[in-house]
C-alpha positions as protocol buffer text, in pm:
chain_id: "A"
residue {
  index: 1
  type: MET
  ca { x: 4484 y: 1386 z: -4658 }
}
residue {
  index: 2
  type: LYS
  ca { x: 4137 y: 1334 z: -4734 }
}
residue {
  index: 3
  type: GLN
  ca { x: 4112 y: 1041 z: -4496 }
}
residue {
  index: 4
  type: LYS
  ca { x: 4248 y: 1264 z: -4221 }
}
residue {
  index: 5
  type: TRP
  ca { x: 3976 y: 1522 z: -4296 }
}
residue {
  index: 6
  type: PHE
  ca { x: 3710 y: 1247 z: -4299 }
}
residue {
  index: 7
  type: TRP
  ca { x: 3806 y: 1089 z: -3963 }
}
residue {
  index: 8
  type: GLY
  ca { x: 3852 y: 1437 z: -3810 }
}
residue {
  index: 9
  type: ALA
  ca { x: 3507 y: 1540 z: -3923 }
}
residue {
  index: 10
  type: LEU
  ca { x: 3353 y: 1211 z: -3809 }
}
residue {
  index: 11
  type: PHE
  ca { x: 3509 y: 1257 z: -3461 }
}
residue {
  index: 12
  type: PHE
  ca { x: 3375 y: 1602 z: -3438 }
}
residue {
  index: 13
  type: TRP
  ca { x: 3025 y: 1507 z: -3521 }
}
residue {
  index: 14
  type: ILE
  ca { x: 3034 y: 1202 z: -3278 }
}
residue {
  index: 15
  type: LEU
  ca { x: 3148 y: 1435 z: -2996 }
}
residue {
  index: 16
  type: LEU
  ca { x: 2899 y: 1709 z: -3077 }
}
residue {
  index: 17
  type: SER
  ca { x: 2610 y: 1447 z: -3100 }
}
residue {
  index: 18
  type: GLY
  ca { x: 2725 y: 1287 z: -2772 }
}
residue {
  index: 19
  type: SER
  ca { x: 2729 y: 1633 z: -2601 }
}
residue {
  index: 20
  type: VAL
  ca { x: 2373 y: 1713 z: -2733 }
}
residue {
  index: 21
  type: VAL
  ca { x: 2235 y: 1379 z: -2589 }
}
residue {
  index: 22
  type: CYS
  ca { x: 2414 y: 1436 z: -2257 }
}
residue {
  index: 23
  type: TRP
  ca { x: 2270 y: 1794 z: -2244 }
}
residue {
  index: 24
  type: ALA
  ca { x: 1915 y: 1672 z: -2322 }
}
residue {
  index: 25
  type: LEU
  ca { x: 1930 y: 1407 z: -2053 }
}
residue {
  index: 26
  type: ILE
  ca { x: 2056 y: 1641 z: -1798 }
}
residue {
  index: 27
  type: SER
  ca { x: 1823 y: 1932 z: -1879 }
}
residue {
  index: 28
  type: SER
  ca { x: 1505 y: 1732 z: -1946 }
}
residue {
  index: 29
  type: PRO
  ca { x: 1230 y: 1778 z: -1681 }
}
residue {
  index: 30
  type: LEU
  ca { x: 1160 y: 1502 z: -1448 }
}
residue {
  index: 31
  type: ARG
  ca { x: 846 y: 1323 z: -1542 }
}
residue {
  index: 32
  type: PHE
  ca { x: 604 y: 1071 z: -1397 }
}
residue {
  index: 33
  type: GLN
  ca { x: 634 y: 786 z: -1649 }
}
residue {
  index: 34
  type: PRO
  ca { x: 616 y: 475 z: -1425 }
}
residue {
  index: 35
  type: GLN
  ca { x: 742 y: 131 z: -1547 }
}
residue {
  index: 36
  type: ILE
  ca { x: 479 y: -125 z: -1426 }
}
residue {
  index: 37
  type: ILE
  ca { x: 646 y: -409 z: -1223 }
}
residue {
  index: 38
  type: SER
  ca { x: 328 y: -597 z: -1124 }
}
residue {
  index: 39
  type: GLN
  ca { x: -44 y: -544 z: -1135 }
}
residue {
  index: 40
  type: TYR
  ca { x: -341 y: -743 z: -996 }
}
residue {
  index: 41
  type: GLU
  ca { x: -704 y: -702 z: -905 }
}
residue {
  index: 42
  type: ASN
  ca { x: -875 y: -875 z: -600 }
}
residue {
  index: 43
  type: LEU
  ca { x: -1176 y: -824 z: -384 }
}
residue {
  index: 44
  type: VAL
  ca { x: -1206 y: -652 z: -48 }
}
residue {
  index: 45
  type: ASN
  ca { x: -1545 y: -696 z: 121 }
}
residue {
  index: 46
  type: GLY
  ca { x: -1670 y: -797 z: -217 }
}
residue {
  index: 47
  type: GLN
  ca { x: -1563 y: -479 z: -392 }
}
residue {
  index: 48
  type: PRO
  ca { x: -1281 y: -479 z: -679 }
}
residue {
  index: 49
  type: GLN
  ca { x: -936 y: -340 z: -564 }
}
residue {
  index: 50
  type: LYS
  ca { x: -673 y: -258 z: -848 }
}
residue {
  index: 51
  type: THR
  ca { x: -327 y: -242 z: -747 }
}
residue {
  index: 52
  type: GLU
  ca { x: -1 y: -159 z: -938 }
}
residue {
  index: 53
  type: TYR
  ca { x: 352 y: -161 z: -845 }
}
residue {
  index: 54
  type: TRP
  ca { x: 597 y: 56 z: -1033 }
}
residue {
  index: 55
  type: ILE
  ca { x: 945 y: 217 z: -1066 }
}
residue {
  index: 56
  type: ASN
  ca { x: 1017 y: 581 z: -1177 }
}
residue {
  index: 57
  type: GLN
  ca { x: 1338 y: 776 z: -1247 }
}
residue {
  index: 58
  type: GLY
  ca { x: 1390 y: 1058 z: -1000 }
}
residue {
  index: 59
  type: ARG
  ca { x: 1423 y: 1077 z: -619 }
}
residue {
  index: 60
  type: LEU
  ca { x: 1113 y: 1062 z: -407 }
}
residue {
  index: 61
  type: THR
  ca { x: 1141 y: 1430 z: -272 }
}
residue {
  index: 62
  type: ASP
  ca { x: 1171 y: 1550 z: -647 }
}
residue {
  index: 63
  type: LEU
  ca { x: 890 y: 1309 z: -770 }
}
residue {
  index: 64
  type: MET
  ca { x: 620 y: 1328 z: -515 }
}
residue {
  index: 65
  type: PRO
  ca { x: 515 y: 1683 z: -612 }
}
residue {
  index: 66
  type: ILE
  ca { x: 499 y: 1585 z: -968 }
}
residue {
  index: 67
  type: ILE
  ca { x: 278 y: 1283 z: -903 }
}
residue {
  index: 68
  type: THR
  ca { x: 54 y: 1478 z: -685 }
}
residue {
  index: 69
  type: LYS
  ca { x: -6 y: 1747 z: -951 }
}
residue {
  index: 70
  type: GLU
  ca { x: -86 y: 1478 z: -1218 }
}
residue {
  index: 71
  type: PHE
  ca { x: -334 y: 1317 z: -983 }
}
residue {
  index: 72
  type: ILE
  ca { x: -478 y: 1654 z: -922 }
}
residue {
  index: 73
  type: ASN
  ca { x: -511 y: 1732 z: -1296 }
}
residue {
  index: 74
  type: ASP
  ca { x: -688 y: 1397 z: -1325 }
}
residue {
  index: 75
  type: HIS
  ca { x: -948 y: 1520 z: -1065 }
}
residue {
  index: 76
  type: TRP
  ca { x: -805 y: 1312 z: -770 }
}
residue {
  index: 77
  type: GLN
  ca { x: -846 y: 1542 z: -462 }
}
residue {
  index: 78
  type: PRO
  ca { x: -577 y: 1484 z: -191 }
}
residue {
  index: 79
  type: MET
  ca { x: -750 y: 1388 z: 151 }
}
residue {
  index: 80
  type: ASN
  ca { x: -642 y: 1559 z: 489 }
}
residue {
  index: 81
  type: ASN
  ca { x: -477 y: 1836 z: 275 }
}
residue {
  index: 82
  type: GLY
  ca { x: -233 y: 1599 z: 130 }
}
residue {
  index: 83
  type: LEU
  ca { x: -109 y: 1473 z: 467 }
}
residue {
  index: 84
  type: ASP
  ca { x: 172 y: 1216 z: 463 }
}
residue {
  index: 85
  type: LEU
  ca { x: 30 y: 912 z: 664 }
}
residue {
  index: 86
  type: THR
  ca { x: 359 y: 744 z: 722 }
}
residue {
  index: 87
  type: PRO
  ca { x: 402 y: 876 z: 1067 }
}
residue {
  index: 88
  type: ILE
  ca { x: 65 y: 773 z: 1170 }
}
residue {
  index: 89
  type: LEU
  ca { x: 111 y: 416 z: 1038 }
}
residue {
  index: 90
  type: LEU
  ca { x: 458 y: 374 z: 1183 }
}
residue {
  index: 91
  type: GLY
  ca { x: 384 y: 523 z: 1525 }
}
residue {
  index: 92
  type: SER
  ca { x: 677 y: 576 z: 1761 }
}
residue {
  index: 93
  type: LEU
  ca { x: 937 y: 485 z: 1504 }
}
residue {
  index: 94
  type: SER
  ca { x: 852 y: 801 z: 1304 }
}
residue {
  index: 95
  type: ASN
  ca { x: 902 y: 1017 z: 1624 }
}
residue {
  index: 96
  type: ALA
  ca { x: 1271 y: 908 z: 1633 }
}
residue {
  index: 97
  type: PHE
  ca { x: 1359 y: 929 z: 1263 }
}
residue {
  index: 98
  type: ASP
  ca { x: 1228 y: 1155 z: 984 }
}
residue {
  index: 99
  type: LEU
  ca { x: 1154 y: 932 z: 705 }
}
residue {
  index: 100
  type: SER
  ca { x: 978 y: 1160 z: 459 }
}
residue {
  index: 101
  type: ASP
  ca { x: 1269 y: 1146 z: 218 }
}
residue {
  index: 102
  type: GLN
  ca { x: 1261 y: 768 z: 229 }
}
residue {
  index: 103
  type: ILE
  ca { x: 877 y: 671 z: 233 }
}
residue {
  index: 104
  type: GLN
  ca { x: 562 y: 857 z: 198 }
}
residue {
  index: 105
  type: ILE
  ca { x: 189 y: 742 z: 189 }
}
residue {
  index: 106
  type: LYS
  ca { x: -98 y: 957 z: 79 }
}
residue {
  index: 107
  type: LEU
  ca { x: -467 y: 931 z: 13 }
}
residue {
  index: 108
  type: PHE
  ca { x: -693 y: 1063 z: -278 }
}
residue {
  index: 109
  type: GLU
  ca { x: -1057 y: 1048 z: -364 }
}
residue {
  index: 110
  type: LYS
  ca { x: -1255 y: 1095 z: -669 }
}
residue {
  index: 111
  type: ASN
  ca { x: -1619 y: 988 z: -789 }
}
residue {
  index: 112
  type: GLY
  ca { x: -1686 y: 737 z: -519 }
}
residue {
  index: 113
  type: LEU
  ca { x: -1329 y: 586 z: -517 }
}
residue {
  index: 114
  type: TYR
  ca { x: -1018 y: 610 z: -292 }
}
residue {
  index: 115
  type: LYS
  ca { x: -676 y: 580 z: -419 }
}
residue {
  index: 116
  type: THR
  ca { x: -371 y: 519 z: -209 }
}
residue {
  index: 117
  type: LEU
  ca { x: -20 y: 628 z: -317 }
}
residue {
  index: 118
  type: GLY
  ca { x: 282 y: 472 z: -152 }
}
residue {
  index: 119
  type: VAL
  ca { x: 630 y: 564 z: -257 }
}
residue {
  index: 120
  type: TRP
  ca { x: 970 y: 464 z: -114 }
}
residue {
  index: 121
  type: GLN
  ca { x: 1325 y: 566 z: -220 }
}
residue {
  index: 122
  type: SER
  ca { x: 1576 y: 313 z: -377 }
}
residue {
  index: 123
  type: LYS
  ca { x: 1875 y: 292 z: -157 }
}
residue {
  index: 124
  type: ASP
  ca { x: 2125 y: 231 z: -441 }
}
residue {
  index: 125
  type: THR
  ca { x: 2002 y: 474 z: -732 }
}
residue {
  index: 126
  type: ASP
  ca { x: 1804 y: 777 z: -808 }
}
residue {
  index: 127
  type: GLU
  ca { x: 1488 y: 586 z: -864 }
}
residue {
  index: 128
  type: THR
  ca { x: 1161 y: 563 z: -682 }
}
residue {
  index: 129
  type: TYR
  ca { x: 947 y: 256 z: -623 }
}
residue {
  index: 130
  type: GLY
  ca { x: 577 y: 296 z: -587 }
}
residue {
  index: 131
  type: MET
  ca { x: 228 y: 149 z: -527 }
}
residue {
  index: 132
  type: THR
  ca { x: -110 y: 279 z: -632 }
}
residue {
  index: 133
  type: SER
  ca { x: -434 y: 122 z: -530 }
}
residue {
  index: 134
  type: GLU
  ca { x: -785 y: 211 z: -616 }
}
residue {
  index: 135
  type: ILE
  ca { x: -1094 y: 89 z: -423 }
}
residue {
  index: 136
  type: PRO
  ca { x: -1462 y: 202 z: -407 }
}
residue {
  index: 137
  type: LYS
  ca { x: -1581 y: 395 z: -97 }
}
residue {
  index: 138
  type: THR
  ca { x: -1857 y: 148 z: -44 }
}
residue {
  index: 139
  type: VAL
  ca { x: -1595 y: -102 z: 89 }
}
residue {
  index: 140
  type: PHE
  ca { x: -1639 y: 85 z: 425 }
}
residue {
  index: 141
  type: ASN
  ca { x: -2027 y: 5 z: 434 }
}
residue {
  index: 142
  type: LEU
  ca { x: -2069 y: -215 z: 739 }
}
residue {
  index: 143
  type: TYR
  ca { x: -2377 y: -368 z: 622 }
}
residue {
  index: 144
  type: ARG
  ca { x: -2242 y: -463 z: 276 }
}
residue {
  index: 145
  type: ALA
  ca { x: -1922 y: -587 z: 442 }
}
residue {
  index: 146
  type: LYS
  ca { x: -2110 y: -811 z: 668 }
}
residue {
  index: 147
  type: SER
  ca { x: -2309 y: -951 z: 376 }
}
residue {
  index: 148
  type: THR
  ca { x: -1987 y: -1037 z: 186 }
}
residue {
  index: 149
  type: TRP
  ca { x: -1783 y: -1153 z: 497 }
}
residue {
  index: 150
  type: GLY
  ca { x: -1615 y: -1486 z: 395 }
}
residue {
  index: 151
  type: PHE
  ca { x: -1374 y: -1532 z: 668 }
}
residue {
  index: 152
  type: PRO
  ca { x: -1433 y: -1850 z: 877 }
}
residue {
  index: 153
  type: PHE
  ca { x: -1417 y: -1660 z: 1204 }
}
residue {
  index: 154
  type: PRO
  ca { x: -1746 y: -1463 z: 1240 }
}
residue {
  index: 155
  type: PRO
  ca { x: -1752 y: -1100 z: 1347 }
}
residue {
  index: 156
  type: PRO
  ca { x: -1889 y: -1038 z: 1696 }
}
residue {
  index: 157
  type: SER
  ca { x: -2222 y: -834 z: 1724 }
}
residue {
  index: 158
  type: ALA
  ca { x: -2054 y: -517 z: 1832 }
}
residue {
  index: 159
  type: THR
  ca { x: -1839 y: -489 z: 1533 }
}
residue {
  index: 160
  type: THR
  ca { x: -1795 y: -145 z: 1401 }
}
residue {
  index: 161
  type: GLN
  ca { x: -1602 y: -205 z: 1090 }
}
residue {
  index: 162
  type: LEU
  ca { x: -1499 y: -516 z: 877 }
}
residue {
  index: 163
  type: PHE
  ca { x: -1239 y: -591 z: 595 }
}
residue {
  index: 164
  type: TYR
  ca { x: -1215 y: -926 z: 414 }
}
residue {
  index: 165
  type: GLU
  ca { x: -959 y: -977 z: 159 }
}
residue {
  index: 166
  type: LYS
  ca { x: -893 y: -1293 z: -51 }
}
residue {
  index: 167
  type: LEU
  ca { x: -599 y: -1314 z: -290 }
}
residue {
  index: 168
  type: GLN
  ca { x: -579 y: -1651 z: -439 }
}
residue {
  index: 169
  type: ASN
  ca { x: -531 y: -1872 z: -156 }
}
residue {
  index: 170
  type: LEU
  ca { x: -455 y: -1604 z: 98 }
}
residue {
  index: 171
  type: GLU
  ca { x: -744 y: -1492 z: 310 }
}
residue {
  index: 172
  type: ILE
  ca { x: -718 y: -1198 z: 549 }
}
residue {
  index: 173
  type: GLY
  ca { x: -971 y: -1030 z: 775 }
}
residue {
  index: 174
  type: PHE
  ca { x: -983 y: -730 z: 1012 }
}
residue {
  index: 175
  type: ILE
  ca { x: -1246 y: -686 z: 1271 }
}
residue {
  index: 176
  type: CYS
  ca { x: -1280 y: -346 z: 1443 }
}
residue {
  index: 177
  type: LEU
  ca { x: -1450 y: -313 z: 1786 }
}
residue {
  index: 178
  type: SER
  ca { x: -1484 y: -35 z: 2031 }
}
residue {
  index: 179
  type: THR
  ca { x: -1260 y: -67 z: 2331 }
}
residue {
  index: 180
  type: GLY
  ca { x: -1542 y: -14 z: 2553 }
}
residue {
  index: 181
  type: ASP
  ca { x: -1710 y: -318 z: 2431 }
}
residue {
  index: 182
  type: LYS
  ca { x: -1464 y: -553 z: 2606 }
}
residue {
  index: 183
  type: PRO
  ca { x: -1297 y: -691 z: 2289 }
}
residue {
  index: 184
  type: ILE
  ca { x: -1119 y: -966 z: 2464 }
}
residue {
  index: 185
  type: ALA
  ca { x: -1436 y: -1093 z: 2614 }
}
residue {
  index: 186
  type: GLN
  ca { x: -1620 y: -1085 z: 2270 }
}
residue {
  index: 187
  type: PHE
  ca { x: -1320 y: -1248 z: 2123 }
}
residue {
  index: 188
  type: ASP
  ca { x: -1328 y: -1540 z: 2379 }
}
residue {
  index: 189
  type: GLN
  ca { x: -1701 y: -1572 z: 2339 }
}
residue {
  index: 190
  type: THR
  ca { x: -1679 y: -1591 z: 1968 }
}
residue {
  index: 191
  type: CYS
  ca { x: -1413 y: -1871 z: 1990 }
}
residue {
  index: 192
  type: SER
  ca { x: -1633 y: -2079 z: 2243 }
}
residue {
  index: 193
  type: SER
  ca { x: -1929 y: -2046 z: 2032 }
}
residue {
  index: 194
  type: TYR
  ca { x: -1778 y: -2171 z: 1706 }
}
residue {
  index: 195
  type: GLY
  ca { x: -1560 y: -2448 z: 1869 }
}
residue {
  index: 196
  type: TYR
  ca { x: -1224 y: -2267 z: 1846 }
}
residue {
  index: 197
  type: SER
  ca { x: -957 y: -2371 z: 2090 }
}
residue {
  index: 198
  type: GLN
  ca { x: -711 y: -2092 z: 2178 }
}
residue {
  index: 199
  type: THR
  ca { x: -316 y: -2107 z: 2213 }
}
residue {
  index: 200
  type: LEU
  ca { x: -165 y: -1779 z: 2345 }
}
residue {
  index: 201
  type: LEU
  ca { x: 159 y: -1734 z: 2157 }
}
residue {
  index: 202
  type: GLN
  ca { x: 265 y: -1397 z: 2279 }
}
residue {
  index: 203
  type: THR
  ca { x: 145 y: -1100 z: 2516 }
}
residue {
  index: 204
  type: GLU
  ca { x: 265 y: -742 z: 2482 }
}
residue {
  index: 205
  type: LYS
  ca { x: 144 y: -425 z: 2643 }
}
residue {
  index: 206
  type: ASN
  ca { x: -137 y: -357 z: 2397 }
}
residue {
  index: 207
  type: LYS
  ca { x: -132 y: -681 z: 2193 }
}
residue {
  index: 208
  type: LYS
  ca { x: -204 y: -1050 z: 2214 }
}
residue {
  index: 209
  type: THR
  ca { x: -129 y: -1301 z: 1966 }
}
residue {
  index: 210
  type: TYR
  ca { x: -310 y: -1642 z: 1932 }
}
residue {
  index: 211
  type: ILE
  ca { x: -342 y: -1963 z: 1717 }
}
residue {
  index: 212
  type: ILE
  ca { x: -707 y: -2063 z: 1733 }
}
residue {
  index: 213
  type: SER
  ca { x: -821 y: -2385 z: 1565 }
}
residue {
  index: 214
  type: ASN
  ca { x: -1110 y: -2609 z: 1527 }
}
residue {
  index: 215
  type: LYS
  ca { x: -1166 y: -2945 z: 1315 }
}
residue {
  index: 216
  type: LYS
  ca { x: -1162 y: -2758 z: 987 }
}
residue {
  index: 217
  type: THR
  ca { x: -971 y: -2430 z: 1030 }
}
residue {
  index: 218
  type: LYS
  ca { x: -644 y: -2295 z: 1192 }
}
residue {
  index: 219
  type: ILE
  ca { x: -607 y: -1909 z: 1221 }
}
residue {
  index: 220
  type: LEU
  ca { x: -341 y: -1665 z: 1333 }
}
residue {
  index: 221
  type: CYS
  ca { x: -515 y: -1387 z: 1543 }
}
residue {
  index: 222
  type: ILE
  ca { x: -370 y: -1061 z: 1672 }
}
residue {
  index: 223
  type: LEU
  ca { x: -561 y: -852 z: 1907 }
}
residue {
  index: 224
  type: SER
  ca { x: -445 y: -488 z: 1917 }
}
residue {
  index: 225
  type: LEU
  ca { x: -596 y: -299 z: 2194 }
}
residue {
  index: 226
  type: GLU
  ca { x: -593 y: 75 z: 2170 }
}
residue {
  index: 227
  type: ASP
  ca { x: -771 y: 356 z: 2361 }
}
residue {
  index: 228
  type: GLN
  ca { x: -1031 y: 445 z: 2108 }
}
residue {
  index: 229
  type: ARG
  ca { x: -1080 y: 108 z: 1938 }
}
residue {
  index: 230
  type: SER
  ca { x: -948 y: -245 z: 1908 }
}
residue {
  index: 231
  type: VAL
  ca { x: -870 y: -455 z: 1608 }
}
residue {
  index: 232
  type: ILE
  ca { x: -870 y: -824 z: 1570 }
}
residue {
  index: 233
  type: SER
  ca { x: -631 y: -920 z: 1267 }
}
residue {
  index: 234
  type: LEU
  ca { x: -708 y: -1267 z: 1108 }
}
residue {
  index: 235
  type: VAL
  ca { x: -500 y: -1476 z: 866 }
}
residue {
  index: 236
  type: GLU
  ca { x: -608 y: -1825 z: 783 }
}
residue {
  index: 237
  type: ILE
  ca { x: -338 y: -2083 z: 810 }
}
residue {
  index: 238
  type: LYS
  ca { x: -338 y: -2336 z: 517 }
}
residue {
  index: 239
  type: SER
  ca { x: -205 y: -2677 z: 603 }
}
């Protein structure tokens, strides 16, 4: 009889404690407590860039207001009134599909720094993956960018913006030109002046893709020709 009472009481307390735990998990507020997956630091135009990749419980649409509030409390001010930059970056694709519940990208600023926040929704679970990256505003100073330019393809004289990044053995460069400055002619002239031969791989409406090479270097180049500006994207191909 005593044993029946003991096991009955034990079963009751297990059931009660389990109910309490379940209630606590269900009713506990969603929080931004990211689990860091990867982090690294590299240089962009000679300036340090810190990047973290993480995962957090909760769906993107529920989590984004919480993250934004925490950033604001930490004195990060949303840029462009908190505008989601995904439609701008994806272009025509975002016009056909509303992707705001799957991916969002926002910018913040504080004390001479920019912070990029990118989040995307897991397909299989109620979890959100994210990336945060901090970089000094001085990375956009053209004079400084020219002085730290390390890519083997030199920027044309009419360059308006420069970005050079090296991550271990990967070197990437972006050269921005005004469309009115005949970017294709400037590209051809730079190739000729520095002994680069050109192989045209693909031509699209507003884009040309090349492989250029000389005795020491081989580079994948993409010329994106837009109405307001053109961009030469460069990736060194390691042998």
